[in-house]
Amino acid sequence: MSDLESESASDSGPESENDVRAPPPLAASVLLEKTSIVPPPPPPEKVSIRLVSIGSTPSVSPNVIRISGDRSMAAVGQFLRKRLRSKSVHLYIQNTFEPGPDESVQDLFNLFKTKNELIVSYCLQVAFG
């Protein structure tokens, strides 16, 4: 071997030893696991819903409510049934369609908001269709 080859071979030895790291002691690894816990996700965004009565249906107070975006439209319907003391209520988004009870309030808000509010009309009987 020439002098250059022997120097390069001896140089690669110590570098490879430095690359291999021993695992931290058990107490340190437990501490690292505790400190590297992912923080909880932020709470869901609140959505403003403007409630508008249709026809002779009584209006509710307040007519603007704030609800968590991860709730479903069934929660809005339940709120209105309780306020109106009725067994059924029909909800409409912008007087156009009746959303499913399992649809997310946040999804509907993102698609159909007007002036940063979701307009939900309601009545006791079927109004459209």
Short mmCIF file of N, CA and C in Angstrom, two decimals:
data_model
loop_
_atom_site.label_atom_id
_atom_site.label_comp_id
_atom_site.label_asym_id
_atom_site.label_seq_id
_atom_site.Cartn_x
_atom_site.Cartn_y
_atom_site.Cartn_z
N MET A 1 0.82 -1.17 0.00
CA MET A 1 0.00 0.00 0.00
C MET A 1 0.87 1.24 0.00
N SER A 2 0.42 2.25 -0.66
CA SER A 2 1.18 3.49 -0.67
C SER A 2 0.84 4.29 0.58
N ASP A 3 1.59 5.35 0.80
CA ASP A 3 1.37 6.18 1.99
C ASP A 3 0.01 6.86 1.95
N LEU A 4 -0.46 7.25 0.76
CA LEU A 4 -1.76 7.92 0.64
C LEU A 4 -2.90 6.97 1.01
N GLU A 5 -2.80 5.73 0.56
CA GLU A 5 -3.86 4.77 0.84
C GLU A 5 -3.92 4.45 2.33
N SER A 6 -2.76 4.33 2.96
CA SER A 6 -2.75 4.00 4.38
C SER A 6 -3.28 5.15 5.22
N GLU A 7 -3.03 6.40 4.81
CA GLU A 7 -3.54 7.54 5.56
C GLU A 7 -5.05 7.63 5.44
N SER A 8 -5.58 7.39 4.22
CA SER A 8 -7.03 7.49 4.04
C SER A 8 -7.73 6.36 4.78
N ALA A 9 -7.11 5.20 4.86
CA ALA A 9 -7.72 4.09 5.59
C ALA A 9 -7.73 4.37 7.08
N SER A 10 -6.66 4.98 7.59
CA SER A 10 -6.62 5.28 9.02
C SER A 10 -7.53 6.45 9.36
N ASP A 11 -7.77 7.37 8.41
CA ASP A 11 -8.65 8.50 8.65
C ASP A 11 -10.11 8.06 8.75
N SER A 12 -10.49 7.05 7.98
CA SER A 12 -11.89 6.65 7.97
C SER A 12 -12.27 5.91 9.25
N GLY A 13 -11.30 5.35 9.96
CA GLY A 13 -11.57 4.61 11.18
C GLY A 13 -12.16 5.47 12.28
N PRO A 14 -11.52 6.53 12.71
CA PRO A 14 -12.03 7.35 13.81
C PRO A 14 -13.36 8.02 13.46
N GLU A 15 -13.58 8.43 12.19
CA GLU A 15 -14.83 9.07 11.81
C GLU A 15 -16.00 8.11 11.98
N SER A 16 -15.82 6.87 11.59
CA SER A 16 -16.91 5.92 11.70
C SER A 16 -17.21 5.61 13.17
N GLU A 17 -16.18 5.68 14.03
CA GLU A 17 -16.43 5.47 15.46
C GLU A 17 -17.23 6.62 16.05
N ASN A 18 -17.02 7.85 15.56
CA ASN A 18 -17.75 9.01 16.05
C ASN A 18 -19.21 8.99 15.58
N ASP A 19 -19.48 8.39 14.43
CA ASP A 19 -20.84 8.36 13.90
C ASP A 19 -21.74 7.44 14.71
N VAL A 20 -21.18 6.41 15.31
CA VAL A 20 -21.97 5.48 16.10
C VAL A 20 -22.15 6.07 17.49
N ARG A 21 -23.42 6.29 17.87
CA ARG A 21 -23.70 6.88 19.16
C ARG A 21 -24.36 5.83 20.05
N ALA A 22 -23.94 5.84 21.26
CA ALA A 22 -24.53 4.93 22.23
C ALA A 22 -25.89 5.47 22.65
N PRO A 23 -26.85 4.61 22.91
CA PRO A 23 -28.16 5.11 23.35
C PRO A 23 -28.03 5.82 24.69
N PRO A 24 -28.89 6.79 24.96
CA PRO A 24 -28.81 7.50 26.24
C PRO A 24 -29.16 6.55 27.38
N PRO A 25 -28.73 6.88 28.58
CA PRO A 25 -29.10 6.03 29.73
C PRO A 25 -30.62 5.98 29.89
N LEU A 26 -31.11 4.99 30.57
CA LEU A 26 -32.54 4.76 30.69
C LEU A 26 -33.27 5.97 31.27
N ALA A 27 -32.72 6.56 32.31
CA ALA A 27 -33.38 7.72 32.93
C ALA A 27 -33.49 8.87 31.94
N ALA A 28 -32.45 9.10 31.15
CA ALA A 28 -32.47 10.18 30.16
C ALA A 28 -33.46 9.86 29.05
N SER A 29 -33.56 8.61 28.63
CA SER A 29 -34.49 8.27 27.56
C SER A 29 -35.94 8.45 28.00
N VAL A 30 -36.25 8.15 29.26
CA VAL A 30 -37.59 8.38 29.78
C VAL A 30 -37.89 9.86 29.79
N LEU A 31 -36.93 10.67 30.20
CA LEU A 31 -37.10 12.11 30.22
C LEU A 31 -37.31 12.66 28.81
N LEU A 32 -36.55 12.14 27.85
CA LEU A 32 -36.70 12.58 26.47
C LEU A 32 -38.08 12.23 25.93
N GLU A 33 -38.59 11.06 26.27
CA GLU A 33 -39.92 10.68 25.81
C GLU A 33 -40.98 11.62 26.38
N LYS A 34 -40.84 12.01 27.63
CA LYS A 34 -41.83 12.88 28.25
C LYS A 34 -41.79 14.27 27.65
N THR A 35 -40.62 14.75 27.30
CA THR A 35 -40.51 16.11 26.77
C THR A 35 -40.84 16.17 25.29
N SER A 36 -40.84 15.05 24.60
CA SER A 36 -41.12 15.07 23.16
C SER A 36 -42.56 14.69 22.86
N ILE A 37 -43.46 14.77 23.86
CA ILE A 37 -44.86 14.47 23.64
C ILE A 37 -45.46 15.54 22.75
N VAL A 38 -46.24 15.13 21.79
CA VAL A 38 -46.87 16.05 20.86
C VAL A 38 -47.96 16.81 21.62
N PRO A 39 -47.99 18.13 21.48
CA PRO A 39 -49.02 18.89 22.19
C PRO A 39 -50.41 18.55 21.63
N PRO A 40 -51.44 18.69 22.44
CA PRO A 40 -52.78 18.37 21.95
C PRO A 40 -53.19 19.34 20.85
N PRO A 41 -54.05 18.90 19.94
CA PRO A 41 -54.47 19.80 18.87
C PRO A 41 -55.26 20.98 19.44
N PRO A 42 -55.26 22.10 18.74
CA PRO A 42 -56.00 23.25 19.24
C PRO A 42 -57.50 22.93 19.27
N PRO A 43 -58.24 23.58 20.14
CA PRO A 43 -59.68 23.32 20.19
C PRO A 43 -60.33 23.71 18.87
N PRO A 44 -61.41 23.04 18.51
CA PRO A 44 -62.04 23.35 17.24
C PRO A 44 -62.55 24.79 17.20
N GLU A 45 -62.56 25.33 16.02
CA GLU A 45 -62.97 26.71 15.83
C GLU A 45 -64.47 26.84 16.05
N LYS A 46 -64.89 27.94 16.66
CA LYS A 46 -66.31 28.21 16.85
C LYS A 46 -66.86 28.86 15.60
N VAL A 47 -68.09 28.50 15.26
CA VAL A 47 -68.75 28.97 14.05
C VAL A 47 -70.00 29.76 14.45
N SER A 48 -70.23 30.89 13.79
CA SER A 48 -71.44 31.67 14.03
C SER A 48 -72.55 31.20 13.10
N ILE A 49 -73.71 30.93 13.68
CA ILE A 49 -74.86 30.49 12.90
C ILE A 49 -76.00 31.48 13.16
N ARG A 50 -76.54 32.03 12.07
CA ARG A 50 -77.69 32.92 12.17
C ARG A 50 -78.94 32.08 11.91
N LEU A 51 -79.84 32.07 12.88
CA LEU A 51 -81.07 31.29 12.80
C LEU A 51 -82.20 32.18 12.32
N VAL A 52 -82.85 31.80 11.21
CA VAL A 52 -83.91 32.58 10.61
C VAL A 52 -85.15 31.70 10.51
N SER A 53 -86.27 32.16 11.07
CA SER A 53 -87.50 31.37 11.01
C SER A 53 -88.17 31.56 9.65
N ILE A 54 -88.87 30.53 9.22
CA ILE A 54 -89.58 30.57 7.94
C ILE A 54 -91.08 30.58 8.23
N GLY A 55 -91.79 31.48 7.55
CA GLY A 55 -93.25 31.53 7.67
C GLY A 55 -93.70 31.91 9.06
N SER A 56 -94.69 31.14 9.57
CA SER A 56 -95.29 31.46 10.87
C SER A 56 -94.57 30.77 12.03
N THR A 57 -93.42 30.16 11.78
CA THR A 57 -92.64 29.53 12.84
C THR A 57 -92.11 30.62 13.78
N PRO A 58 -92.29 30.44 15.08
CA PRO A 58 -91.79 31.47 16.01
C PRO A 58 -90.27 31.59 15.95
N SER A 59 -89.78 32.79 16.17
CA SER A 59 -88.33 32.98 16.16
C SER A 59 -87.78 32.66 17.55
N VAL A 60 -86.52 32.28 17.57
CA VAL A 60 -85.87 31.94 18.83
C VAL A 60 -84.91 33.06 19.22
N SER A 61 -84.63 33.12 20.49
CA SER A 61 -83.66 34.08 20.98
C SER A 61 -82.56 33.30 21.69
N PRO A 62 -81.35 33.51 21.43
CA PRO A 62 -80.74 34.44 20.49
C PRO A 62 -80.85 33.91 19.05
N ASN A 63 -80.86 34.84 18.10
CA ASN A 63 -80.95 34.40 16.70
C ASN A 63 -79.58 34.15 16.09
N VAL A 64 -78.51 34.48 16.79
CA VAL A 64 -77.15 34.13 16.36
C VAL A 64 -76.51 33.33 17.48
N ILE A 65 -76.07 32.12 17.13
CA ILE A 65 -75.42 31.27 18.13
C ILE A 65 -74.01 30.94 17.66
N ARG A 66 -73.16 30.61 18.60
CA ARG A 66 -71.80 30.17 18.27
C ARG A 66 -71.68 28.73 18.74
N ILE A 67 -71.23 27.87 17.84
CA ILE A 67 -71.14 26.45 18.13
C ILE A 67 -69.80 25.94 17.63
N SER A 68 -69.29 24.92 18.26
CA SER A 68 -68.02 24.33 17.87
C SER A 68 -68.15 23.75 16.46
N GLY A 69 -67.14 23.97 15.65
CA GLY A 69 -67.16 23.53 14.25
C GLY A 69 -67.19 22.03 14.08
N ASP A 70 -66.76 21.28 15.07
CA ASP A 70 -66.75 19.82 14.92
C ASP A 70 -68.10 19.19 15.26
N ARG A 71 -69.08 19.98 15.67
CA ARG A 71 -70.42 19.46 15.96
C ARG A 71 -71.17 19.21 14.66
N SER A 72 -72.21 18.40 14.74
CA SER A 72 -73.01 18.09 13.56
C SER A 72 -74.26 18.96 13.53
N MET A 73 -74.96 18.93 12.41
CA MET A 73 -76.19 19.70 12.28
C MET A 73 -77.27 19.15 13.20
N ALA A 74 -77.14 17.92 13.63
CA ALA A 74 -78.10 17.35 14.58
C ALA A 74 -78.09 18.14 15.88
N ALA A 75 -76.94 18.67 16.28
CA ALA A 75 -76.85 19.48 17.50
C ALA A 75 -77.62 20.78 17.33
N VAL A 76 -77.57 21.38 16.15
CA VAL A 76 -78.32 22.61 15.88
C VAL A 76 -79.81 22.29 15.91
N GLY A 77 -80.20 21.18 15.30
CA GLY A 77 -81.60 20.78 15.30
C GLY A 77 -82.11 20.51 16.71
N GLN A 78 -81.28 19.87 17.53
CA GLN A 78 -81.66 19.58 18.91
C GLN A 78 -81.85 20.88 19.69
N PHE A 79 -80.96 21.85 19.48
CA PHE A 79 -81.07 23.15 20.14
C PHE A 79 -82.41 23.81 19.77
N LEU A 80 -82.75 23.78 18.48
CA LEU A 80 -83.99 24.42 18.04
C LEU A 80 -85.22 23.66 18.53
N ARG A 81 -85.18 22.34 18.53
CA ARG A 81 -86.32 21.57 19.04
C ARG A 81 -86.58 21.89 20.50
N LYS A 82 -85.50 22.05 21.27
CA LYS A 82 -85.64 22.36 22.69
C LYS A 82 -86.21 23.77 22.87
N ARG A 83 -85.72 24.73 22.09
CA ARG A 83 -86.19 26.12 22.22
C ARG A 83 -87.64 26.28 21.76
N LEU A 84 -88.00 25.55 20.70
CA LEU A 84 -89.35 25.66 20.15
C LEU A 84 -90.34 24.71 20.82
N ARG A 85 -89.82 23.82 21.66
CA ARG A 85 -90.64 22.79 22.31
C ARG A 85 -91.44 22.01 21.28
N SER A 86 -90.72 21.52 20.31
CA SER A 86 -91.32 20.77 19.21
C SER A 86 -90.61 19.43 19.03
N LYS A 87 -91.31 18.46 18.49
CA LYS A 87 -90.69 17.15 18.27
C LYS A 87 -89.86 17.11 16.99
N SER A 88 -90.20 17.98 16.04
CA SER A 88 -89.43 17.99 14.79
C SER A 88 -89.25 19.42 14.31
N VAL A 89 -88.14 19.62 13.66
CA VAL A 89 -87.83 20.90 13.05
C VAL A 89 -87.05 20.61 11.78
N HIS A 90 -87.31 21.38 10.75
CA HIS A 90 -86.62 21.21 9.47
C HIS A 90 -85.65 22.37 9.29
N LEU A 91 -84.40 22.04 8.99
CA LEU A 91 -83.35 23.04 8.81
C LEU A 91 -83.02 23.17 7.33
N TYR A 92 -82.74 24.38 6.91
CA TYR A 92 -82.35 24.65 5.52
C TYR A 92 -81.15 25.57 5.52
N ILE A 93 -80.21 25.28 4.64
CA ILE A 93 -79.04 26.13 4.47
C ILE A 93 -79.36 27.12 3.36
N GLN A 94 -79.38 28.40 3.69
CA GLN A 94 -79.67 29.50 2.77
C GLN A 94 -80.95 29.26 1.98
N ASN A 95 -81.97 28.73 2.63
CA ASN A 95 -83.27 28.45 2.01
C ASN A 95 -83.16 27.61 0.74
N THR A 96 -82.16 26.77 0.65
CA THR A 96 -81.95 25.98 -0.57
C THR A 96 -82.09 24.49 -0.36
N PHE A 97 -81.40 23.94 0.62
CA PHE A 97 -81.42 22.49 0.82
C PHE A 97 -81.40 22.16 2.30
N GLU A 98 -81.88 20.97 2.60
CA GLU A 98 -81.91 20.49 3.97
C GLU A 98 -80.66 19.63 4.20
N PRO A 99 -79.75 20.05 5.08
CA PRO A 99 -78.52 19.27 5.30
C PRO A 99 -78.83 17.99 6.07
N GLY A 100 -77.98 17.01 5.90
CA GLY A 100 -78.11 15.78 6.67
C GLY A 100 -77.74 16.03 8.12
N PRO A 101 -78.32 15.26 9.04
CA PRO A 101 -78.02 15.49 10.46
C PRO A 101 -76.58 15.20 10.83
N ASP A 102 -75.88 14.40 10.04
CA ASP A 102 -74.49 14.07 10.37
C ASP A 102 -73.47 14.98 9.69
N GLU A 103 -73.93 15.98 8.97
CA GLU A 103 -73.00 16.89 8.30
C GLU A 103 -72.34 17.82 9.31
N SER A 104 -71.07 18.07 9.11
CA SER A 104 -70.28 18.90 10.01
C SER A 104 -70.64 20.37 9.83
N VAL A 105 -70.80 21.07 10.94
CA VAL A 105 -71.09 22.50 10.90
C VAL A 105 -69.94 23.24 10.24
N GLN A 106 -68.70 22.84 10.53
CA GLN A 106 -67.52 23.50 9.96
C GLN A 106 -67.49 23.36 8.45
N ASP A 107 -67.81 22.17 7.93
CA ASP A 107 -67.81 21.97 6.48
C ASP A 107 -68.86 22.84 5.81
N LEU A 108 -70.06 22.88 6.38
CA LEU A 108 -71.12 23.73 5.81
C LEU A 108 -70.75 25.20 5.90
N PHE A 109 -70.13 25.59 6.99
CA PHE A 109 -69.70 26.98 7.17
C PHE A 109 -68.67 27.35 6.10
N ASN A 110 -67.70 26.47 5.88
CA ASN A 110 -66.66 26.76 4.88
C ASN A 110 -67.25 26.89 3.48
N LEU A 111 -68.29 26.14 3.17
CA LEU A 111 -68.87 26.16 1.83
C LEU A 111 -69.91 27.25 1.63
N PHE A 112 -70.70 27.56 2.65
CA PHE A 112 -71.87 28.41 2.45
C PHE A 112 -71.93 29.64 3.35
N LYS A 113 -70.82 30.07 3.93
CA LYS A 113 -70.88 31.22 4.83
C LYS A 113 -71.19 32.50 4.06
N THR A 114 -71.90 33.41 4.74
CA THR A 114 -72.22 34.72 4.22
C THR A 114 -71.89 35.72 5.31
N LYS A 115 -71.00 36.64 5.02
CA LYS A 115 -70.55 37.64 6.01
C LYS A 115 -70.11 36.97 7.30
N ASN A 116 -69.35 35.90 7.17
CA ASN A 116 -68.75 35.16 8.28
C ASN A 116 -69.79 34.51 9.20
N GLU A 117 -70.98 34.20 8.66
CA GLU A 117 -72.02 33.48 9.39
C GLU A 117 -72.62 32.43 8.48
N LEU A 118 -73.04 31.34 9.06
CA LEU A 118 -73.79 30.32 8.33
C LEU A 118 -75.27 30.60 8.59
N ILE A 119 -76.03 30.84 7.52
CA ILE A 119 -77.44 31.17 7.66
C ILE A 119 -78.24 29.87 7.60
N VAL A 120 -78.91 29.56 8.70
CA VAL A 120 -79.73 28.35 8.80
C VAL A 120 -81.17 28.79 9.03
N SER A 121 -82.04 28.45 8.07
CA SER A 121 -83.46 28.72 8.21
C SER A 121 -84.11 27.49 8.81
N TYR A 122 -85.19 27.69 9.54
CA TYR A 122 -85.85 26.56 10.19
C TYR A 122 -87.36 26.77 10.17
N CYS A 123 -88.09 25.66 10.18
CA CYS A 123 -89.54 25.68 10.27
C CYS A 123 -90.01 24.36 10.84
N LEU A 124 -91.29 24.32 11.24
CA LEU A 124 -91.84 23.13 11.86
C LEU A 124 -92.39 22.12 10.85
N GLN A 125 -92.78 22.59 9.66
CA GLN A 125 -93.20 21.71 8.59
C GLN A 125 -92.25 21.86 7.41
N VAL A 126 -92.34 20.94 6.46
CA VAL A 126 -91.48 21.01 5.28
C VAL A 126 -91.83 22.27 4.51
N ALA A 127 -90.82 23.08 4.22
CA ALA A 127 -91.06 24.35 3.55
C ALA A 127 -90.75 24.29 2.07
N PHE A 128 -89.74 23.55 1.70
CA PHE A 128 -89.34 23.49 0.29
C PHE A 128 -89.35 22.03 -0.15
N GLY A 129 -89.88 21.79 -1.34
CA GLY A 129 -89.78 20.44 -1.91
C GLY A 129 -90.98 19.70 -1.73
#
